[in-house]
Coordinates of N, CA, C and O in Angstrom, one line a residue:
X370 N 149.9 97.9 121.3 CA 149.6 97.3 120.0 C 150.2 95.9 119.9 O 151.4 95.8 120.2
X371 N 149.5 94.8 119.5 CA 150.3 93.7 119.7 C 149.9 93.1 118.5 O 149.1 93.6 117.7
X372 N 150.5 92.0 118.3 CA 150.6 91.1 116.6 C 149.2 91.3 116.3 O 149.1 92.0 115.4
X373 N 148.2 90.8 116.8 CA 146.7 90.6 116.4 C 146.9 92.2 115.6 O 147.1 92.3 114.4
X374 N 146.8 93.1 116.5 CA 146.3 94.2 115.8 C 147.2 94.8 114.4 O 146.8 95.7 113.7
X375 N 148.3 94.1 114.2 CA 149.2 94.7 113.4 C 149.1 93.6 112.0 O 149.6 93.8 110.9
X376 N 148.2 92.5 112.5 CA 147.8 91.5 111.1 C 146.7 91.8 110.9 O 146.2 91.5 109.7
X377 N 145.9 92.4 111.9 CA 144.7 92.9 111.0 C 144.6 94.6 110.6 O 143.7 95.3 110.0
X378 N 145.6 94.9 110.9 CA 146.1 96.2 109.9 C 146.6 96.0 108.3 O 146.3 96.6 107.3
X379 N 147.3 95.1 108.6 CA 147.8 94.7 107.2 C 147.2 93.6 106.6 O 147.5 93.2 105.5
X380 N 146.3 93.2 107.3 CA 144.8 92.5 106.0 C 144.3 93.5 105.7 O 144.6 93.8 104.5
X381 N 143.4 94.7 106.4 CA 142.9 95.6 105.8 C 143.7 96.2 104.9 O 143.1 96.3 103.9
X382 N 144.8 96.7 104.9 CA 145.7 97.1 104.0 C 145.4 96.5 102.8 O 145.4 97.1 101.8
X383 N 145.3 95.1 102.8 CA 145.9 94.1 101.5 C 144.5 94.5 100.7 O 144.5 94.9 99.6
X384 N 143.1 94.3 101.7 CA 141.8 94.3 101.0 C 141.3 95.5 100.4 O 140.5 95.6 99.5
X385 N 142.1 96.8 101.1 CA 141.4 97.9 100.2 C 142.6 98.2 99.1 O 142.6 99.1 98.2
X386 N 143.3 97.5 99.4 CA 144.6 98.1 98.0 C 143.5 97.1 96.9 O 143.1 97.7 96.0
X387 N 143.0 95.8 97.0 CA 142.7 94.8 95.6 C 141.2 96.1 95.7 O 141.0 96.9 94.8
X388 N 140.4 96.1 96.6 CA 139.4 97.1 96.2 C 139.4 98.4 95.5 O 138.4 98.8 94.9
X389 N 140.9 99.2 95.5 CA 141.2 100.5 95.1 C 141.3 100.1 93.7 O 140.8 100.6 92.7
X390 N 142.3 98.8 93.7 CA 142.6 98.3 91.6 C 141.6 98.1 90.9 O 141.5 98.5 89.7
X391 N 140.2 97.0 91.6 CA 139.6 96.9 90.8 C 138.8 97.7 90.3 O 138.2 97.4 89.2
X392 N 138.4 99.0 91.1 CA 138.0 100.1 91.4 C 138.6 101.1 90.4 O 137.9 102.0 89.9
X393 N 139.6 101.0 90.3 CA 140.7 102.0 89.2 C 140.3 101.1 88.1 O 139.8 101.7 87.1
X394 N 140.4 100.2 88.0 CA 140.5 99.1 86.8 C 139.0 99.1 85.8 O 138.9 98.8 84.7
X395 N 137.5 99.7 86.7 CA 136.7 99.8 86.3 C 136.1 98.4 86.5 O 135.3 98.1 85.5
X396 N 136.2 97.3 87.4 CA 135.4 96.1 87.3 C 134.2 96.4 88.1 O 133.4 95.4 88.1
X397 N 133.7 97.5 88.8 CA 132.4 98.0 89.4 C 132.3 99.3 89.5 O 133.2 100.1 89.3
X398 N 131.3 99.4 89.8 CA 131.0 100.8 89.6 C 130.0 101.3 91.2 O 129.8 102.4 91.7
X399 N 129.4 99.7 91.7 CA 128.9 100.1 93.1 C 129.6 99.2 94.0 O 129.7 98.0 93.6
X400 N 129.9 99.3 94.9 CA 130.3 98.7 96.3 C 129.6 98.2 97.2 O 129.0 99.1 97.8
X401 N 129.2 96.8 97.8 CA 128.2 96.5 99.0 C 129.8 95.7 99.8 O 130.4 94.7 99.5
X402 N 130.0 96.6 101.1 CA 131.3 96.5 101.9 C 130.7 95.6 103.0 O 129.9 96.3 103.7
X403 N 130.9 93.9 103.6 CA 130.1 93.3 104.5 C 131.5 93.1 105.2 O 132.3 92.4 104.6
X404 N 131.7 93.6 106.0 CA 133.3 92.8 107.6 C 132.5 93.3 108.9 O 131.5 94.1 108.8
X405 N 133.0 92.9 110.1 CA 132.9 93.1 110.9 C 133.2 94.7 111.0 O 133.8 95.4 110.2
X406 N 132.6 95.2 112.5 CA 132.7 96.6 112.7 C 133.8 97.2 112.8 O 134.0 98.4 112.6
X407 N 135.0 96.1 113.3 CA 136.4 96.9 113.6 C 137.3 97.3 112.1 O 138.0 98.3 111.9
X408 N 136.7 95.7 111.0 CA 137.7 96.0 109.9 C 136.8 97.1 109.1 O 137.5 97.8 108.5
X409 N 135.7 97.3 109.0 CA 135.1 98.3 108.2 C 135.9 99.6 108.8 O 136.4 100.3 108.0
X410 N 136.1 100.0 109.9 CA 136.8 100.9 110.9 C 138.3 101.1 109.8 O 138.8 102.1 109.4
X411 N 138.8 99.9 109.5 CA 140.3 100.1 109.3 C 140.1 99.9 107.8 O 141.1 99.8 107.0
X412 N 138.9 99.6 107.3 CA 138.8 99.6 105.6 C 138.4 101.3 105.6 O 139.3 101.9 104.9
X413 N 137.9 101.8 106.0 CA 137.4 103.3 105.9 C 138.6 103.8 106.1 O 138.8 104.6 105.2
X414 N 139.5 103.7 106.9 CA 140.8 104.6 107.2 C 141.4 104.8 106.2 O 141.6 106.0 106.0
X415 N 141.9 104.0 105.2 CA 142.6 103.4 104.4 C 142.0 103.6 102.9 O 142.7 102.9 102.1
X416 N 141.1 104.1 102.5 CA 140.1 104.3 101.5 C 140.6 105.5 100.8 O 140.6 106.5 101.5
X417 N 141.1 105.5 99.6 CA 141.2 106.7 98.8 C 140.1 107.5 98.9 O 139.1 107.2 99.4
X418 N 140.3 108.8 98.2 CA 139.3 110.0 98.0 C 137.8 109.4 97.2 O 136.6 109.5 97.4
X419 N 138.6 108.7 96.1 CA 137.6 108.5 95.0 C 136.6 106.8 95.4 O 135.4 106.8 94.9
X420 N 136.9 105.7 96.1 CA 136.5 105.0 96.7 C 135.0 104.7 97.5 O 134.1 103.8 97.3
X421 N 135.1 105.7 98.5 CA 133.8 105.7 99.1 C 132.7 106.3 98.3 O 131.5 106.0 98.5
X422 N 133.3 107.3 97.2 CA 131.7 107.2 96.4 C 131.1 106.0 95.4 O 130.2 106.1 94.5
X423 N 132.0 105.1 95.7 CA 130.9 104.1 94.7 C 130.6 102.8 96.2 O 130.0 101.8 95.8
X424 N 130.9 103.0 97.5 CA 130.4 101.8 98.5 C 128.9 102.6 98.9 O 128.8 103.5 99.7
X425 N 127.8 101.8 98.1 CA 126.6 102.0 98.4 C 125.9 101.4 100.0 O 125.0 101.9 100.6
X426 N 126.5 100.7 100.2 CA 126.1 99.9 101.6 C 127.2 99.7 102.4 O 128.3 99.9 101.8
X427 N 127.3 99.4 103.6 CA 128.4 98.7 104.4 C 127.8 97.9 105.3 O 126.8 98.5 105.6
X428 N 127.8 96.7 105.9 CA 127.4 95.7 106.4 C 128.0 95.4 107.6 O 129.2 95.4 107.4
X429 N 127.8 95.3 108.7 CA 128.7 94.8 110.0 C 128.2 93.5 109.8 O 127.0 93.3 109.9
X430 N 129.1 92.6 109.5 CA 128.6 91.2 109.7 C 129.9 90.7 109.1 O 130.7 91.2 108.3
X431 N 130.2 89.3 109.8 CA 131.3 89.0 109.6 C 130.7 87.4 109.5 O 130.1 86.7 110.2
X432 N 131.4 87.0 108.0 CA 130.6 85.9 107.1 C 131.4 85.5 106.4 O 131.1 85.2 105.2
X433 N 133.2 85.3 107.1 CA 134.0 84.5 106.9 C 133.9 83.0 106.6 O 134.3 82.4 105.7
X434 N 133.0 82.7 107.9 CA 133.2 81.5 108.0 C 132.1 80.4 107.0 O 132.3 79.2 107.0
X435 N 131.0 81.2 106.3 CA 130.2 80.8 105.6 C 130.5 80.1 104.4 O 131.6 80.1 104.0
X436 N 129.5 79.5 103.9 CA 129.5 78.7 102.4 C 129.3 80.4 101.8 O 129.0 81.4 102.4
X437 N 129.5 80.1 100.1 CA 129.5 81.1 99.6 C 127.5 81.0 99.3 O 126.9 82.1 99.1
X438 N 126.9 79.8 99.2 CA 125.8 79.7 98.7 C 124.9 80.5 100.2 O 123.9 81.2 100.0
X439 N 125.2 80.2 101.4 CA 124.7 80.8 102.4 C 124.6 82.6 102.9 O 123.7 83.2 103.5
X440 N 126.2 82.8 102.2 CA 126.5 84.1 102.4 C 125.5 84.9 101.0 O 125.4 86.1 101.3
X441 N 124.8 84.7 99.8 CA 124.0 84.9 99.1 C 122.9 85.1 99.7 O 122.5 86.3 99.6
X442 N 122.0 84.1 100.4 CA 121.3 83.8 101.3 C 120.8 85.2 101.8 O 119.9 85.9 101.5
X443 N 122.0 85.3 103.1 CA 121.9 86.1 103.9 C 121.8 87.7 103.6 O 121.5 88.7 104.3
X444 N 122.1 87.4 102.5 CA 122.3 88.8 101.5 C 121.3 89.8 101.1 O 121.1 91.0 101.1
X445 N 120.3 88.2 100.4 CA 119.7 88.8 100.0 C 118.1 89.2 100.3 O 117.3 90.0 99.8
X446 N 118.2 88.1 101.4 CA 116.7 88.2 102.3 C 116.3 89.5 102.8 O 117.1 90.4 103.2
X447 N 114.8 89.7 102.9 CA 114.5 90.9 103.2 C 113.8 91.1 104.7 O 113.5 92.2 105.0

């Protein structure tokens, strides 16, 4: 296990804790989950009981590096 894998443990950590609040907090009610295959891997580990029934989709795609007007884009094309 080396640093990489121990900072992308605790990114995923950080993203599904703000996912579980706003989720508790009631700011959605459906989920569309887009990361790469490894962090969806370590977002699903980490996912409370109640969580996965509102992520309607999950996305392998990793769309970090995009404009936000592009990442819409790519979203929504059919």
């Amino acid at each position: 296990t080396g640093r990489r894998d121990v900072a992308e443990r605790d990114f995923a950590t950080g993203v599904v804790d703000e996912m579980e609040r706003h989720h508790r907090d009631g700011d959605f009610r459906k989920l569309v989950v887009v990361a790469p295959a490894r962090a969806l891997a370590e977002f699903r580990q980490r996912f409370s009981k109640e969580l996965p029934g509102s992520v309607v989709a999950e996305l392998d795609k990793d769309l970090a590096k995009h404009p936000v007007h592009e990442i819409e884009r790519l979203l929504t094309q059919n």
